[in-house]
Amino acid sequence: MSEQSTSGHGIREFWAALPPAGRWLLSTVAVQTLGRGLTLPFTVIYIHEVRGISLDLAGLLMAFIAVVALAVTGPAGALTDRLGARTMLLWATSAQLIGCVVLAFATTPLLFAVGFLFIGFNFGVSWPAFNALVASVVSGQARQQYFGINFALVNLGIGLGGVIGGLYADVDDPTSFSVIFLADAASMLVPIGLLLGPLRHVHGRADKPADAEVGEGSYLTILRKPAVVWLTLLTFLGVFVGYGQMEAGFPAFARQVSGVSTGVIGFAFAINTAVIVGLQFFVLKRISGKRRTRVLLVMVALWSVAWVVLGLTGQVSGTWAASAGVLLFHALFALGETLLQPTIPAITNDMAPDHLRGRYNAVNAGAFQAGTILGPVVAGFMLNHRWSTAFVAMIVAGCAVMVVLSLTLERRITPFVNGLQEEDQPSAAGSIPQRAVQD
């Protein structure tokens, strides 16, 4: 694909440049994630308030999802390269369907653990498999745009689902929670139908080159590559100071230190979704052709300012100024997300050889999952000891380290991987490379 076609001036140009498989994948994202949005904000409430399981145990059960995902990510990456991304996605979405059905009728910690086992399997498998499938059918700058727009649509689906779930779910009516979990399960029929139907010929697997070195596909060999190491560290730290804290540290800080209501916190998350959905494509047009590592520096600056703003709300706790600061935090954080989500996946997949893309994505997914596990643990410990100032200082210091990691990574990757130029390749972006299609 030429630079002109990849950096088009609107959604129409981007859509026209996509191959049919890419259009199918992108057009169903919001529908698939709508079901996830129905249940995601209310799972802990369901476990604790509806099924009567203690809050401590509910937290452990939720963490079990990330633990399972981290455990299966490595094998999932290898199987993605061997069996194909489509096959692995079928397994993952089927597991999500089963897990949601189990949760719909779970009443004991054991049943919840079984449901979360299937859901954790989906999370661990679907990340490397989905990214590998996208990378096999979309190339060039369109790949970066695709990851960004996909992220916006995921947020749109989850946001709409959250609104619907909030209006429908009633803690005094356990059946209402069973219904939303069954709806989440039903939403998995969309990707399953897509993979068995229009995308049945796209397996997302590349043949191993004849001149490939023995053992190059092992995770140890991959992690010996300096660029992979720096990208993995950058991903882990970015998630630790970002998503790991936004999902746990932010709500706790906003309640305990900023002194705002749960309504303000809920509205802040709504602003997060609105910013991502409203600005993602605008941001993509601005960063097309720019160094991805420099884009990450802008993201780090936004996140640093966001956390400083949140920290200052502690000086005016319980006031309208604190509420305004909490809302501004999520607006700035979301703008940073629009810069992060197109860049890290694009670097990962442009760096990876075609036949090892599943493994490279698995390494990146593992770093992400490790950050989401450690982030809430650290946040809970520090805020429980009322170390709010040290908590914010730690995150800002982490952002400073990300600057160093980004600049170091920049020296370890090629201009093509960093988004500056196109790699010479015979396939057009408007068609699916033959290696990704079954014979």
Coordinates of C-alpha atoms in Angstrom, one line a residue:
M1 CA 0.0 0.0 0.0
S2 CA 1.3 3.4 -0.8
E3 CA 1.8 6.1 1.8
Q4 CA -1.0 8.1 0.2
S5 CA -3.5 5.3 0.6
T6 CA -2.5 4.5 4.1
S7 CA -2.7 7.9 5.5
G8 CA -6.0 8.9 3.9
H9 CA -8.0 11.8 5.1
G10 CA -11.0 10.0 6.4
I11 CA -12.6 6.8 7.3
R12 CA -13.8 6.1 3.7
E13 CA -10.2 6.0 2.5
F14 CA -9.2 3.7 5.3
W15 CA -12.2 1.4 4.7
A16 CA -11.5 1.3 0.9
A17 CA -7.9 0.3 1.5
L18 CA -8.9 -2.6 3.7
P19 CA -9.1 -6.2 2.3
P20 CA -12.4 -7.9 2.7
A21 CA -11.2 -10.0 5.6
G22 CA -10.2 -6.8 7.5
R23 CA -13.6 -5.2 6.8
W24 CA -15.4 -8.3 8.2
L25 CA -13.2 -8.2 11.4
L26 CA -13.6 -4.5 12.0
S27 CA -17.4 -4.3 11.2
T28 CA -18.3 -6.8 14.0
V29 CA -16.0 -5.5 16.8
A30 CA -18.5 -3.3 18.6
V31 CA -21.2 -6.0 18.5
Q32 CA -18.8 -8.6 19.9
T33 CA -17.7 -6.3 22.8
L34 CA -21.2 -5.1 23.6
G35 CA -21.8 -8.3 25.5
R36 CA -18.5 -7.8 27.4
G37 CA -19.7 -4.4 28.4
L38 CA -22.9 -5.8 29.8
T39 CA -21.0 -7.7 32.5
L40 CA -17.5 -6.2 32.9
P41 CA -18.5 -3.3 35.3
F42 CA -20.9 -5.5 37.3
T43 CA -19.0 -8.8 37.8
V44 CA -17.7 -8.0 41.3
I45 CA -21.1 -6.6 42.3
Y46 CA -22.7 -9.8 41.1
I47 CA -20.3 -12.0 43.0
H48 CA -20.5 -10.0 46.2
E49 CA -23.9 -8.5 46.5
V50 CA -26.0 -11.0 44.5
R51 CA -24.3 -14.3 45.3
G52 CA -23.1 -13.3 48.8
I53 CA -19.4 -14.1 48.4
S54 CA -17.0 -11.9 50.5
L55 CA -15.4 -9.0 48.8
D56 CA -11.9 -10.3 49.5
L57 CA -12.7 -13.6 47.9
A58 CA -14.4 -11.9 45.0
G59 CA -11.2 -9.9 44.3
L60 CA -9.1 -13.1 44.3
L61 CA -11.5 -14.7 41.9
M62 CA -11.3 -11.8 39.6
A63 CA -7.5 -11.9 39.8
F64 CA -7.7 -15.6 38.8
I65 CA -8.7 -14.5 35.3
A66 CA -5.4 -12.7 34.8
V67 CA -3.4 -15.6 36.3
V68 CA -4.9 -18.1 33.9
A69 CA -4.4 -15.7 31.0
L70 CA -0.8 -15.3 31.8
A71 CA -0.3 -19.1 32.1
V72 CA -1.8 -19.9 28.7
T73 CA -0.3 -17.0 26.7
G74 CA 3.0 -18.6 25.9
P75 CA 1.6 -21.9 24.6
A76 CA -1.2 -20.0 22.8
G77 CA 1.4 -18.0 20.9
A78 CA 3.3 -21.1 19.8
L79 CA 0.0 -22.8 18.8
T80 CA -1.1 -19.7 16.9
D81 CA 2.0 -20.0 14.7
R82 CA 1.5 -23.8 14.3
L83 CA -2.2 -24.1 13.9
G84 CA -3.2 -20.6 12.7
A85 CA -4.8 -17.6 14.3
R86 CA -8.3 -18.5 13.1
T87 CA -8.3 -21.9 14.9
M88 CA -7.0 -20.4 18.1
L89 CA -9.7 -17.7 18.0
L90 CA -12.4 -20.3 17.6
W91 CA -11.1 -22.1 20.7
A92 CA -10.9 -18.8 22.6
T93 CA -14.3 -17.5 21.8
S94 CA -15.9 -20.9 22.5
A95 CA -14.2 -20.8 25.9
Q96 CA -15.6 -17.3 26.6
L97 CA -19.1 -18.5 25.7
I98 CA -18.9 -21.5 28.0
G99 CA -17.4 -19.3 30.8
C100 CA -20.2 -16.8 30.6
V101 CA -22.9 -19.5 30.7
V102 CA -21.3 -21.0 33.8
L103 CA -21.2 -17.5 35.5
A104 CA -24.8 -16.9 34.7
F105 CA -25.8 -19.7 37.1
A106 CA -22.8 -19.8 39.5
T107 CA -23.7 -19.6 43.1
T108 CA -20.5 -20.9 44.8
P109 CA -16.8 -19.8 44.7
L110 CA -15.9 -23.1 42.9
L111 CA -18.4 -22.4 40.1
F112 CA -17.1 -18.9 39.7
A113 CA -13.6 -20.2 39.5
V114 CA -14.6 -22.6 36.8
G115 CA -16.2 -19.8 34.8
F116 CA -13.2 -17.6 35.2
L117 CA -11.0 -20.4 34.1
F118 CA -12.6 -20.4 30.7
I119 CA -12.7 -16.6 30.5
G120 CA -9.0 -16.4 31.5
F121 CA -8.2 -19.0 28.8
N122 CA -10.0 -16.7 26.3
F123 CA -8.1 -13.7 27.4
G124 CA -4.7 -15.4 27.2
V125 CA -5.4 -17.0 23.8
S126 CA -7.3 -14.3 21.9
W127 CA -4.7 -11.5 22.3
P128 CA -1.9 -13.1 20.4
A129 CA -4.3 -14.9 18.0
F130 CA -6.3 -11.8 17.1
N131 CA -3.3 -9.6 16.6
A132 CA -1.7 -12.2 14.5
L133 CA -4.8 -12.6 12.3
V134 CA -5.1 -8.8 11.8
A135 CA -1.4 -8.6 10.9
S136 CA -1.8 -11.4 8.4
V137 CA -4.5 -9.6 6.4
V138 CA -3.6 -5.9 6.9
S139 CA -0.2 -4.5 6.1
G140 CA 1.6 -1.1 6.0
Q141 CA 0.4 2.0 7.8
A142 CA -3.1 0.6 7.6
R143 CA -2.1 -1.9 10.2
Q144 CA -1.4 0.9 12.7
Q145 CA -4.7 2.6 11.8
Y146 CA -6.5 -0.7 12.1
F147 CA -5.3 -1.4 15.7
G148 CA -6.3 2.1 16.7
I149 CA -9.8 2.0 15.2
N150 CA -10.3 -1.5 16.6
F151 CA -9.5 -0.1 20.0
A152 CA -12.0 2.7 19.6
L153 CA -14.7 0.2 18.6
V154 CA -13.9 -2.1 21.5
N155 CA -14.5 0.9 23.8
L156 CA -17.7 1.8 22.0
G157 CA -19.1 -1.7 22.5
I158 CA -18.0 -1.9 26.1
G159 CA -19.3 1.6 26.8
L160 CA -22.7 0.9 25.3
G161 CA -22.9 -2.4 27.0
G162 CA -22.1 -0.9 30.3
V163 CA -24.9 1.6 29.9
I164 CA -27.4 -1.1 29.0
G165 CA -26.2 -3.4 31.8
G166 CA -26.4 -0.6 34.3
L167 CA -30.0 0.2 33.4
Y168 CA -31.1 -3.5 33.4
A169 CA -29.2 -5.3 36.1
D170 CA -30.8 -5.2 39.6
V171 CA -29.1 -6.5 42.7
D172 CA -32.5 -7.5 44.1
D173 CA -33.2 -9.6 41.1
P174 CA -30.5 -12.3 40.5
T175 CA -32.2 -13.3 37.3
S176 CA -31.3 -10.0 35.7
F177 CA -27.6 -10.8 36.2
S178 CA -28.1 -14.3 34.7
V179 CA -29.6 -12.6 31.6
I180 CA -26.7 -10.2 31.0
F181 CA -24.1 -13.0 31.4
L182 CA -26.1 -15.1 28.9
A183 CA -26.2 -12.1 26.6
D184 CA -22.5 -11.9 26.9
A185 CA -22.3 -15.6 25.9
A186 CA -24.6 -15.0 23.0
S187 CA -22.4 -12.2 21.7
M188 CA -19.6 -14.8 21.1
L189 CA -21.7 -16.3 18.4
V190 CA -20.9 -13.3 16.3
P191 CA -17.1 -14.0 16.0
I192 CA -17.7 -17.8 15.9
G193 CA -20.0 -17.3 12.9
L194 CA -17.5 -14.9 11.3
L195 CA -14.7 -17.4 11.6
L196 CA -16.7 -20.3 10.4
G197 CA -18.3 -18.3 7.6
P198 CA -16.7 -15.4 5.7
L199 CA -13.3 -15.9 7.2
R200 CA -13.2 -19.7 7.0
H201 CA -10.4 -19.5 4.3
V202 CA -8.2 -17.1 6.3
H203 CA -6.1 -19.1 8.8
G204 CA -3.5 -16.4 9.6
R205 CA -0.6 -18.9 9.5
A206 CA 2.7 -18.4 7.6
D207 CA 5.0 -21.2 6.5
K208 CA 8.4 -21.4 8.0
P209 CA 11.1 -20.1 5.6
A210 CA 13.5 -22.7 4.2
D211 CA 16.4 -20.7 5.5
A212 CA 15.1 -20.3 9.0
E213 CA 17.6 -21.0 11.8
V214 CA 17.0 -23.9 14.0
G215 CA 15.6 -22.9 17.4
E216 CA 14.7 -19.3 16.3
G217 CA 11.1 -19.9 17.3
S218 CA 11.8 -20.5 21.0
Y219 CA 10.8 -17.9 23.4
L220 CA 14.3 -17.8 24.9
T221 CA 15.7 -16.9 21.5
I222 CA 13.1 -14.3 20.9
L223 CA 13.7 -12.7 24.3
R224 CA 17.4 -12.5 23.6
K225 CA 16.7 -9.9 20.9
P226 CA 17.4 -6.5 22.4
A227 CA 14.5 -4.8 20.6
V228 CA 12.1 -7.4 22.0
V229 CA 13.4 -7.0 25.5
W230 CA 13.1 -3.2 25.4
L231 CA 9.6 -3.4 23.9
T232 CA 8.5 -6.0 26.6
L233 CA 9.8 -3.8 29.4
L234 CA 8.1 -0.7 27.9
T235 CA 4.8 -2.6 27.6
F236 CA 5.0 -3.9 31.1
L237 CA 5.8 -0.5 32.7
G238 CA 3.2 1.2 30.5
V239 CA 0.5 -1.2 31.7
F240 CA 1.7 -1.0 35.3
V241 CA 1.5 2.8 35.5
G242 CA -1.5 3.0 33.1
Y243 CA -4.2 0.3 33.0
G244 CA -3.1 -1.5 36.1
Q245 CA -3.6 1.7 38.1
M246 CA -6.5 3.1 36.1
E247 CA -8.7 0.1 36.9
A248 CA -7.7 -0.2 40.6
G249 CA -5.6 2.7 41.8
F250 CA -7.7 5.4 40.2
P251 CA -11.1 4.5 41.8
A252 CA -9.5 3.9 45.2
F253 CA -7.6 7.2 45.0
A254 CA -10.6 9.1 43.8
R255 CA -12.8 7.9 46.6
Q256 CA -10.3 7.9 49.5
V257 CA -8.1 10.9 48.6
S258 CA -10.1 13.0 46.2
G259 CA -13.3 12.5 48.1
V260 CA -15.6 12.3 45.1
S261 CA -18.8 10.3 44.8
T262 CA -19.1 7.0 42.9
G263 CA -21.3 8.9 40.4
V264 CA -18.3 11.2 39.5
I265 CA -16.1 8.1 39.1
G266 CA -18.7 6.5 36.8
F267 CA -18.9 9.7 34.7
A268 CA -15.2 9.8 34.5
F269 CA -15.1 6.4 32.9
A270 CA -17.8 7.6 30.5
I271 CA -15.6 10.5 29.5
N272 CA -12.8 8.1 28.9
T273 CA -14.9 6.1 26.4
A274 CA -16.2 9.3 24.7
V275 CA -12.7 10.7 24.2
I276 CA -11.4 7.4 22.7
V277 CA -14.3 6.9 20.4
G278 CA -14.5 10.6 19.4
L279 CA -10.8 11.2 18.9
Q280 CA -9.1 7.9 17.9
F281 CA -9.4 8.4 14.1
F282 CA -8.4 12.1 14.4
V283 CA -5.3 11.0 16.3
L284 CA -4.5 8.3 13.8
K285 CA -4.4 10.8 11.0
R286 CA -2.0 12.9 13.0
I287 CA 0.5 10.2 13.9
S288 CA 0.6 8.4 10.5
G289 CA 4.1 8.4 9.2
K290 CA 5.5 9.6 12.6
R291 CA 8.1 7.8 14.7
R292 CA 6.0 5.5 16.9
T293 CA 8.5 5.8 19.8
R294 CA 8.1 9.6 19.7
V295 CA 4.3 9.1 19.7
L296 CA 4.8 7.1 22.9
L297 CA 6.7 10.1 24.4
V298 CA 3.7 12.3 23.9
M299 CA 1.5 9.6 25.5
V300 CA 3.9 9.5 28.5
A301 CA 3.7 13.3 28.9
L302 CA -0.2 13.2 28.8
W303 CA -0.3 10.4 31.4
S304 CA 2.2 12.2 33.7
V305 CA 0.1 15.4 33.6
A306 CA -3.0 13.3 34.2
W307 CA -1.6 11.7 37.3
V308 CA -0.3 15.0 38.7
V309 CA -3.7 16.5 38.2
L310 CA -5.3 13.6 40.1
G311 CA -2.7 13.9 42.8
L312 CA -3.5 17.6 43.3
T313 CA -7.2 16.8 43.9
G314 CA -6.2 15.5 47.3
Q315 CA -5.5 19.1 48.3
V316 CA -9.1 20.1 47.6
S317 CA -10.7 16.8 48.6
G318 CA -14.5 16.6 48.4
T319 CA -14.9 19.9 46.5
W320 CA -16.1 20.6 43.0
A321 CA -12.5 21.2 42.0
A322 CA -11.7 17.7 43.0
S323 CA -14.5 16.4 40.9
A324 CA -13.3 18.5 38.0
G325 CA -9.8 17.1 38.4
V326 CA -11.0 13.5 38.5
L327 CA -12.9 14.1 35.2
L328 CA -9.9 15.9 33.6
F329 CA -7.7 12.9 34.6
H330 CA -9.7 10.5 32.6
A331 CA -9.9 12.8 29.6
L332 CA -6.1 13.1 29.5
F333 CA -5.6 9.5 30.2
A334 CA -7.9 8.5 27.4
L335 CA -6.1 10.8 24.9
G336 CA -2.9 9.0 25.9
E337 CA -4.6 5.7 25.2
T338 CA -5.4 6.7 21.6
L339 CA -1.6 7.1 21.1
L340 CA -0.7 3.9 22.9
Q341 CA -3.0 1.4 21.3
P342 CA -2.1 1.9 17.7
T343 CA 1.7 1.9 18.3
I344 CA 2.7 -1.0 20.5
P345 CA 0.8 -3.6 18.5
A346 CA 2.1 -2.1 15.3
I347 CA 5.7 -2.2 16.5
T348 CA 5.2 -5.8 17.7
N349 CA 3.8 -7.1 14.4
D350 CA 6.1 -5.1 12.1
M351 CA 9.0 -6.5 14.1
A352 CA 7.9 -10.1 14.1
P353 CA 8.7 -12.5 11.2
D354 CA 5.4 -13.8 9.7
H355 CA 5.9 -17.3 10.9
L356 CA 6.6 -16.2 14.5
R357 CA 3.9 -13.5 14.8
G358 CA 1.9 -15.6 17.3
R359 CA 4.9 -15.9 19.7
Y360 CA 5.9 -12.2 19.4
N361 CA 2.3 -11.2 20.3
A362 CA 2.3 -13.7 23.1
V363 CA 5.4 -12.1 24.6
N364 CA 3.8 -8.7 24.4
A365 CA 0.5 -10.0 25.8
G366 CA 2.4 -11.6 28.7
A367 CA 4.0 -8.3 29.6
F368 CA 0.6 -6.6 29.5
Q369 CA -1.0 -9.2 31.8
A370 CA 1.9 -9.1 34.2
G371 CA 1.3 -5.3 34.5
T372 CA -2.4 -5.7 35.1
I373 CA -1.7 -8.3 37.9
L374 CA 1.0 -6.3 39.7
G375 CA -0.5 -2.8 39.3
P376 CA -3.6 -3.4 41.5
V377 CA -1.5 -5.2 44.1
V378 CA 0.9 -2.2 44.5
A379 CA -2.0 0.3 44.4
G380 CA -3.9 -1.5 47.1
F381 CA -0.9 -1.8 49.4
M382 CA 0.2 1.9 49.0
L383 CA -3.3 3.4 49.3
N384 CA -4.2 1.1 52.2
H385 CA -1.2 2.6 54.0
R386 CA -2.3 6.1 53.0
W387 CA 0.8 6.7 50.9
S388 CA -1.2 8.7 48.3
T389 CA 1.6 11.2 47.6
A390 CA 4.2 8.4 47.2
F391 CA 1.7 6.6 45.0
V392 CA 1.4 9.4 42.5
A393 CA 5.2 10.1 42.7
M394 CA 5.8 6.4 41.9
I395 CA 3.6 6.5 38.8
V396 CA 5.2 9.8 37.5
A397 CA 8.6 8.3 38.1
G398 CA 7.5 5.2 36.1
C399 CA 6.5 7.5 33.3
A400 CA 10.0 9.1 33.3
V401 CA 11.5 5.6 33.0
M402 CA 9.2 5.0 30.0
V403 CA 10.8 7.9 28.3
V404 CA 14.2 6.2 28.6
L405 CA 12.8 2.9 27.4
S406 CA 11.2 4.5 24.4
L407 CA 14.3 6.3 23.3
T408 CA 16.4 3.1 23.8
L409 CA 13.9 1.1 21.8
E410 CA 14.1 3.7 19.0
R411 CA 17.8 2.9 18.6
R412 CA 17.1 -0.9 18.4
I413 CA 14.4 -1.0 15.7
T414 CA 14.4 -0.2 12.0
P415 CA 12.7 2.9 10.5
F416 CA 10.0 0.6 9.0
V417 CA 9.2 -0.9 12.4
N418 CA 9.1 2.6 13.9
G419 CA 6.5 3.6 11.3
L420 CA 8.6 5.9 9.1
Q421 CA 8.6 4.1 5.8
E422 CA 7.1 1.1 4.0
E423 CA 9.0 -2.1 3.7
D424 CA 9.3 -3.4 0.2
Q425 CA 6.7 -6.1 -0.2
P426 CA 4.9 -7.5 -3.3
S427 CA 1.4 -7.8 -1.7
A428 CA -1.0 -4.9 -1.8
A429 CA -2.9 -3.9 1.3
G430 CA -6.1 -4.3 -0.5
S431 CA -5.6 -8.1 -0.9
I432 CA -4.9 -10.8 1.6
P433 CA -1.4 -12.2 1.4
Q434 CA -1.5 -15.7 0.0
R435 CA 0.4 -17.1 3.0
A436 CA -2.6 -16.2 5.2
V437 CA -5.2 -18.1 3.1
Q438 CA -5.8 -21.8 3.1
D439 CA -5.2 -23.6 -0.2

